[in-house]
XYZ file of N, CA, C and O in Angstrom:
472
model
N 119.963 104.533 174.365
C 121.381 104.711 174.666
C 122.191 103.970 173.619
O 121.903 102.811 173.295
N 123.212 104.635 173.124
C 124.144 103.997 172.194
C 125.558 104.179 172.697
O 125.903 105.215 173.274
N 126.374 103.164 172.499
C 127.773 103.212 172.879
C 128.616 103.045 171.629
O 128.449 102.078 170.889
N 129.521 103.989 171.427
C 130.405 103.955 170.264
C 131.830 103.725 170.739
O 132.406 104.567 171.421
N 132.360 102.578 170.378
C 133.718 102.240 170.780
C 134.691 102.559 169.665
O 134.359 102.467 168.479
N 135.888 102.932 170.040
C 136.947 103.175 169.068
C 138.272 102.758 169.668
O 138.407 102.604 170.893
N 139.249 102.599 168.807
C 140.557 102.151 169.255
C 140.742 100.687 168.930
O 140.026 100.126 168.111
N 141.661 100.051 169.582
C 141.971 98.664 169.284
C 142.896 98.555 168.097
O 143.401 99.545 167.585
N 143.131 97.313 167.664
C 144.009 97.083 166.528
C 145.045 96.030 166.839
O 144.870 95.202 167.736
N 146.135 96.094 166.084
C 147.210 95.110 166.199
C 148.446 95.775 166.787
O 148.841 96.863 166.354
N 149.048 95.120 167.766
C 150.237 95.664 168.402
C 151.145 94.504 168.810
O 150.664 93.384 169.028
N 152.425 94.776 168.903
C 153.362 93.752 169.375
C 153.314 93.662 170.895
O 152.952 94.640 171.581
N 153.680 92.522 171.394
C 153.741 92.327 172.843
C 154.626 93.407 173.468
O 155.688 93.734 172.937
N 154.160 93.928 174.588
C 154.874 95.015 175.258
C 154.403 96.390 174.840
O 154.769 97.394 175.469
N 153.608 96.444 173.793
C 153.125 97.724 173.288
C 151.892 98.221 174.020
O 151.453 97.625 175.019
N 151.346 99.315 173.505
C 150.195 99.957 174.147
C 149.099 100.240 173.126
O 149.373 100.443 171.934
N 147.886 100.245 173.621
C 146.732 100.644 172.833
C 145.768 101.384 173.750
O 145.803 101.204 174.979
N 144.891 102.159 173.129
C 143.878 102.863 173.915
C 142.509 102.626 173.294
O 142.342 102.761 172.066
N 141.567 102.301 174.147
C 140.178 102.148 173.722
C 139.358 103.294 174.301
O 139.592 103.709 175.444
N 138.409 103.774 173.515
C 137.491 104.792 174.007
C 136.062 104.339 173.776
O 135.776 103.608 172.826
N 135.190 104.767 174.656
C 133.772 104.425 174.546
C 132.976 105.688 174.842
O 133.120 106.269 175.924
N 132.181 106.110 173.883
C 131.376 107.310 174.043
C 129.900 106.914 174.103
O 129.395 106.257 173.192
N 129.244 107.334 175.151
C 127.830 107.049 175.301
C 126.988 108.226 174.849
O 127.357 109.380 175.053
N 125.861 107.939 174.229
C 124.935 108.991 173.814
C 123.512 108.554 174.137
O 123.241 107.376 174.318
N 122.620 109.546 174.177
C 121.246 109.255 174.562
C 121.016 109.669 176.001
O 121.785 110.415 176.588
N 119.947 109.155 176.563
C 119.597 109.490 177.949
C 120.348 108.569 178.889
O 120.011 107.387 179.014
N 121.356 109.122 179.521
C 122.203 108.343 180.428
C 122.077 108.925 181.819
O 122.391 110.095 182.041
N 121.605 108.124 182.747
C 121.439 108.593 184.113
C 122.808 108.790 184.760
O 123.786 108.131 184.419
N 122.845 109.711 185.711
C 124.123 110.081 186.302
C 124.734 108.971 187.152
O 125.934 108.955 187.370
N 123.927 108.062 187.644
C 124.430 106.938 188.444
C 124.693 105.779 187.483
O 123.785 105.048 187.077
N 125.959 105.626 187.097
C 126.247 104.575 186.129
C 127.678 104.066 186.255
O 128.513 104.670 186.939
N 127.930 102.978 185.590
C 129.248 102.360 185.515
C 129.555 102.132 184.042
O 128.713 101.621 183.305
N 130.742 102.519 183.616
C 131.174 102.277 182.239
C 132.471 101.483 182.251
O 133.240 101.551 183.206
N 132.690 100.764 181.177
C 133.944 100.016 181.100
C 133.953 99.044 179.949
O 133.257 99.241 178.950
N 134.770 97.993 180.108
C 134.931 96.991 179.065
C 134.928 95.572 179.620
O 135.430 95.318 180.720
N 134.367 94.719 178.822
C 134.506 93.281 178.981
C 135.205 92.779 177.726
O 135.271 93.480 176.716
N 135.727 91.581 177.780
C 136.273 90.969 176.585
C 135.772 89.534 176.485
O 135.453 88.901 177.494
N 135.702 89.067 175.262
C 135.145 87.736 175.054
C 135.750 87.111 173.813
O 135.841 87.741 172.761
N 136.159 85.864 173.949
C 136.629 85.075 172.822
C 135.508 84.125 172.403
O 134.664 83.757 173.216
N 135.499 83.711 171.140
C 134.442 82.804 170.660
C 134.356 81.548 171.526
O 135.365 80.919 171.827
N 133.154 81.223 171.940
C 132.927 80.013 172.714
C 133.272 80.133 174.185
O 133.161 79.160 174.932
N 133.696 81.327 174.595
C 134.069 81.507 176.006
C 133.167 82.539 176.658
O 132.544 83.370 175.997
N 133.137 82.501 177.960
C 132.348 83.450 178.727
C 133.027 84.811 178.687
O 134.260 84.896 178.641
N 132.224 85.868 178.707
C 132.850 87.190 178.717
C 133.514 87.442 180.064
O 133.088 86.936 181.103
N 134.574 88.225 180.018
C 135.401 88.504 181.195
C 135.448 90.009 181.420
O 135.732 90.784 180.504
N 135.203 90.411 182.650
C 135.344 91.823 182.996
C 136.809 92.224 182.836
O 137.708 91.516 183.291
N 137.041 93.355 182.196
C 138.393 93.891 182.064
C 138.584 95.039 183.055
O 139.458 95.001 183.912
N 137.768 96.063 182.928
C 137.858 97.216 183.816
C 136.566 98.007 183.728
O 135.976 98.123 182.657
N 136.144 98.544 184.871
C 134.988 99.428 184.905
C 135.256 100.576 185.850
O 136.145 100.500 186.719
N 134.491 101.623 185.670
C 134.630 102.782 186.542
C 133.266 103.431 186.709
O 132.563 103.660 185.717
N 132.911 103.717 187.933
C 131.632 104.359 188.202
C 131.770 105.878 188.080
O 132.875 106.418 188.025
N 130.640 106.554 188.079
C 130.675 108.015 188.024
C 131.311 108.596 189.282
O 131.854 109.703 189.247
N 131.284 107.846 190.365
C 131.905 108.321 191.603
C 133.395 108.029 191.648
O 134.074 108.416 192.602
N 133.894 107.324 190.623
C 135.332 107.082 190.543
C 135.793 105.712 191.028
O 136.991 105.435 191.050
N 134.872 104.850 191.404
C 135.260 103.513 191.847
C 135.694 102.679 190.651
O 134.953 102.542 189.682
N 136.913 102.133 190.731
C 137.475 101.348 189.639
C 137.474 99.863 189.990
O 137.697 99.496 191.148
N 137.270 99.046 188.966
C 137.367 97.594 189.114
C 138.205 97.068 187.960
O 137.999 97.472 186.813
N 139.143 96.186 188.267
C 140.004 95.600 187.244
C 140.059 94.087 187.398
O 140.032 93.557 188.517
N 140.184 93.406 186.283
C 140.507 91.991 186.339
C 141.918 91.855 186.888
O 142.785 92.695 186.614
N 142.157 90.804 187.662
C 143.496 90.596 188.233
C 144.549 90.532 187.133
O 145.681 90.991 187.321
N 144.167 90.005 185.992
C 145.127 89.797 184.908
C 145.593 91.100 184.269
O 146.605 91.106 183.554
N 144.882 92.208 184.510
C 145.267 93.469 183.872
C 145.710 94.525 184.880
O 146.147 95.613 184.480
N 145.600 94.232 186.152
C 145.991 95.213 187.177
C 147.450 95.615 186.995
O 148.319 94.764 186.789
N 147.686 96.906 187.083
C 149.043 97.407 186.927
C 149.439 97.652 185.487
O 150.472 98.267 185.212
N 148.626 97.174 184.553
C 148.936 97.361 183.128
C 147.871 98.210 182.424
O 148.199 98.950 181.488
N 146.643 98.079 182.839
C 145.552 98.821 182.228
C 145.065 99.888 183.200
O 145.021 99.667 184.413
N 144.662 101.024 182.642
C 144.109 102.109 183.448
C 142.848 102.640 182.786
O 142.866 102.983 181.602
N 141.793 102.705 183.567
C 140.536 103.242 183.046
C 140.335 104.652 183.576
O 140.712 104.960 184.710
N 139.789 105.504 182.746
C 139.444 106.858 183.155
C 138.148 107.231 182.453
O 137.712 106.542 181.516
N 137.548 108.305 182.916
C 136.310 108.710 182.263
C 136.055 110.197 182.425
O 136.570 110.831 183.358
N 135.283 110.704 181.491
C 134.809 112.078 181.521
C 133.301 111.984 181.726
O 132.564 111.668 180.785
N 132.864 112.243 182.940
C 131.447 112.063 183.248
C 130.562 113.029 182.461
O 129.451 112.675 182.055
N 131.050 114.236 182.261
C 130.248 115.231 181.558
C 129.976 114.813 180.113
O 128.922 115.130 179.547
N 130.924 114.097 179.515
C 130.785 113.681 178.121
C 130.380 112.220 177.981
O 130.194 111.735 176.868
N 130.263 111.517 179.100
C 129.947 110.079 179.064
C 130.937 109.321 178.183
O 130.553 108.495 177.337
N 132.197 109.610 178.393
C 133.271 108.944 177.657
C 134.175 108.230 178.645
O 134.606 108.816 179.637
N 134.452 106.975 178.360
C 135.392 106.204 179.163
C 136.559 105.790 178.272
O 136.369 105.452 177.095
N 137.746 105.804 178.843
C 138.961 105.473 178.095
C 139.733 104.391 178.837
O 139.875 104.456 180.064
N 140.191 103.427 178.098
C 141.007 102.355 178.676
C 142.387 102.411 178.055
O 142.546 102.168 176.853
N 143.370 102.768 178.843
C 144.757 102.772 178.395
C 145.366 101.422 178.722
O 145.420 101.035 179.894
N 145.795 100.716 177.692
C 146.345 99.377 177.872
C 147.832 99.414 177.564
O 148.222 99.804 176.455
N 148.636 99.034 178.526
C 150.082 99.049 178.364
C 150.641 97.663 178.670
O 149.957 96.821 179.254
N 151.887 97.467 178.293
C 152.554 96.174 178.513
C 151.666 95.031 178.057
O 151.472 94.028 178.771
N 151.133 95.174 176.874
C 150.176 94.188 176.367
C 150.835 92.837 176.147
O 152.020 92.755 175.761
N 150.068 91.787 176.393
C 150.538 90.412 176.255
C 149.681 89.692 175.212
O 148.516 90.070 175.001
N 150.209 88.663 174.599
C 149.400 87.908 173.625
C 148.070 87.429 174.206
O 147.064 87.367 173.496
N 148.062 87.119 175.498
C 146.826 86.649 176.118
C 145.774 87.740 176.282
O 144.644 87.457 176.664
N 146.146 88.994 176.013
C 145.156 90.076 176.006
C 144.384 90.116 174.693
O 143.406 90.874 174.567
N 144.813 89.320 173.723
C 144.110 89.279 172.449
C 142.677 88.815 172.661
O 142.426 87.775 173.261
N 141.750 89.624 172.196
C 140.336 89.310 172.366
C 139.505 90.388 171.689
O 140.040 91.388 171.203
N 138.193 90.189 171.702
C 137.292 91.244 171.266
C 136.805 91.956 172.525
O 136.296 91.303 173.450
N 136.969 93.249 172.538
C 136.635 94.054 173.701
C 135.309 94.771 173.445
O 135.121 95.401 172.405
N 134.420 94.692 174.450
C 133.081 95.272 174.338
C 132.901 96.368 175.371
O 133.101 96.150 176.574
N 132.504 97.531 174.884
C 132.178 98.646 175.756
C 130.873 98.346 176.494
O 129.954 97.739 175.926
N 130.778 98.800 177.707
C 129.698 98.409 178.619
C 129.228 99.617 179.408
O 130.037 100.450 179.850
N 127.939 99.729 179.592
C 127.368 100.774 180.440
C 126.226 100.159 181.237
O 125.334 99.526 180.670
N 126.277 100.339 182.521
C 125.151 99.931 183.376
C 124.735 101.159 184.154
O 125.555 101.776 184.836
N 123.485 101.532 184.051
C 123.005 102.693 184.775
C 121.830 102.300 185.665
O 121.171 101.301 185.429
N 121.637 103.111 186.688
C 120.661 102.790 187.709
C 119.706 103.953 187.902
O 120.121 105.107 187.955
N 118.429 103.602 188.011
C 117.431 104.604 188.355
C 116.483 103.973 189.353
O 115.901 102.926 189.069
N 116.399 104.605 190.506
C 115.583 104.041 191.595
C 116.003 102.601 191.885
O 115.160 101.742 192.171
N 117.310 102.349 191.770
C 117.836 101.036 192.071
C 117.658 100.000 190.985
O 118.129 98.872 191.117
N 117.016 100.357 189.902
C 116.783 99.401 188.809
C 117.872 99.581 187.756
O 118.050 100.667 187.226
N 118.618 98.515 187.450
C 119.700 98.637 186.474
C 119.230 98.438 185.030
O 118.302 97.674 184.765
N 119.906 99.139 184.139
C 119.746 98.916 182.696
C 121.143 98.755 182.130
O 122.039 99.531 182.477
N 121.341 97.789 181.278
C 122.667 97.477 180.757
C 122.694 97.622 179.240
O 121.765 97.186 178.555
N 123.760 98.234 178.764
C 123.922 98.454 177.330
C 125.318 98.019 176.903
O 126.276 98.098 177.685
N 125.432 97.581 175.660
C 126.699 97.125 175.105
C 126.976 97.844 173.788
O 126.069 98.078 172.983
N 128.244 98.165 173.578
C 128.667 98.698 172.294
C 129.114 97.576 171.384
O 129.156 96.407 171.776
N 129.479 97.943 170.181
C 130.008 96.937 169.258
C 131.397 96.540 169.734
O 132.084 97.313 170.377
N 131.796 95.365 169.477
C 133.114 94.908 169.900
C 134.208 95.513 169.037
O 133.999 95.843 167.868
N 135.358 95.656 169.642
C 136.532 96.102 168.903
C 137.664 95.110 169.159
O 137.915 94.731 170.303
N 138.324 94.697 168.106
C 139.328 93.649 168.218
C 140.669 94.209 168.671
O 141.147 95.228 168.161
N 141.243 93.539 169.636
C 142.604 93.820 170.075
C 143.423 92.556 169.836
O 143.071 91.487 170.334
N 144.495 92.701 169.060
C 145.358 91.559 168.764
C 146.780 91.912 169.151
O 147.318 92.923 168.703
N 147.364 91.084 170.004
C 148.735 91.298 170.468
C 149.588 90.153 169.941
O 149.372 88.988 170.284
N 150.559 90.498 169.124
C 151.432 89.480 168.543
C 152.660 89.270 169.427
O 153.144 90.199 170.074
N 153.133 88.049 169.422
C 154.290 87.729 170.264
C 155.600 87.968 169.528
O 155.625 88.200 168.335
């Protein structure tokens, strides 16, 4: 399984960015896709995830500002980030966890930098 992330970049506070994550390879239908973010020396933080059944999870800090969606047929997840704040600056990592017979497998994409200037 490979995850290809795209999007990110530099934006002013209050602006918007969109991240996309495309999965390829053998991906089981029972899975969760989304993003975590991590700064150097800090623990990674869940940003948003969405299961194939449509269950969404968001960090409290992004609720109401970020929206995750996905195309299950294409194994693509998209994170629309709006009203961005300087504290959203981080490296964002695409994430996929899939389950087969209850056994999870976790995959990570390359990080993409999001920088929000004040």
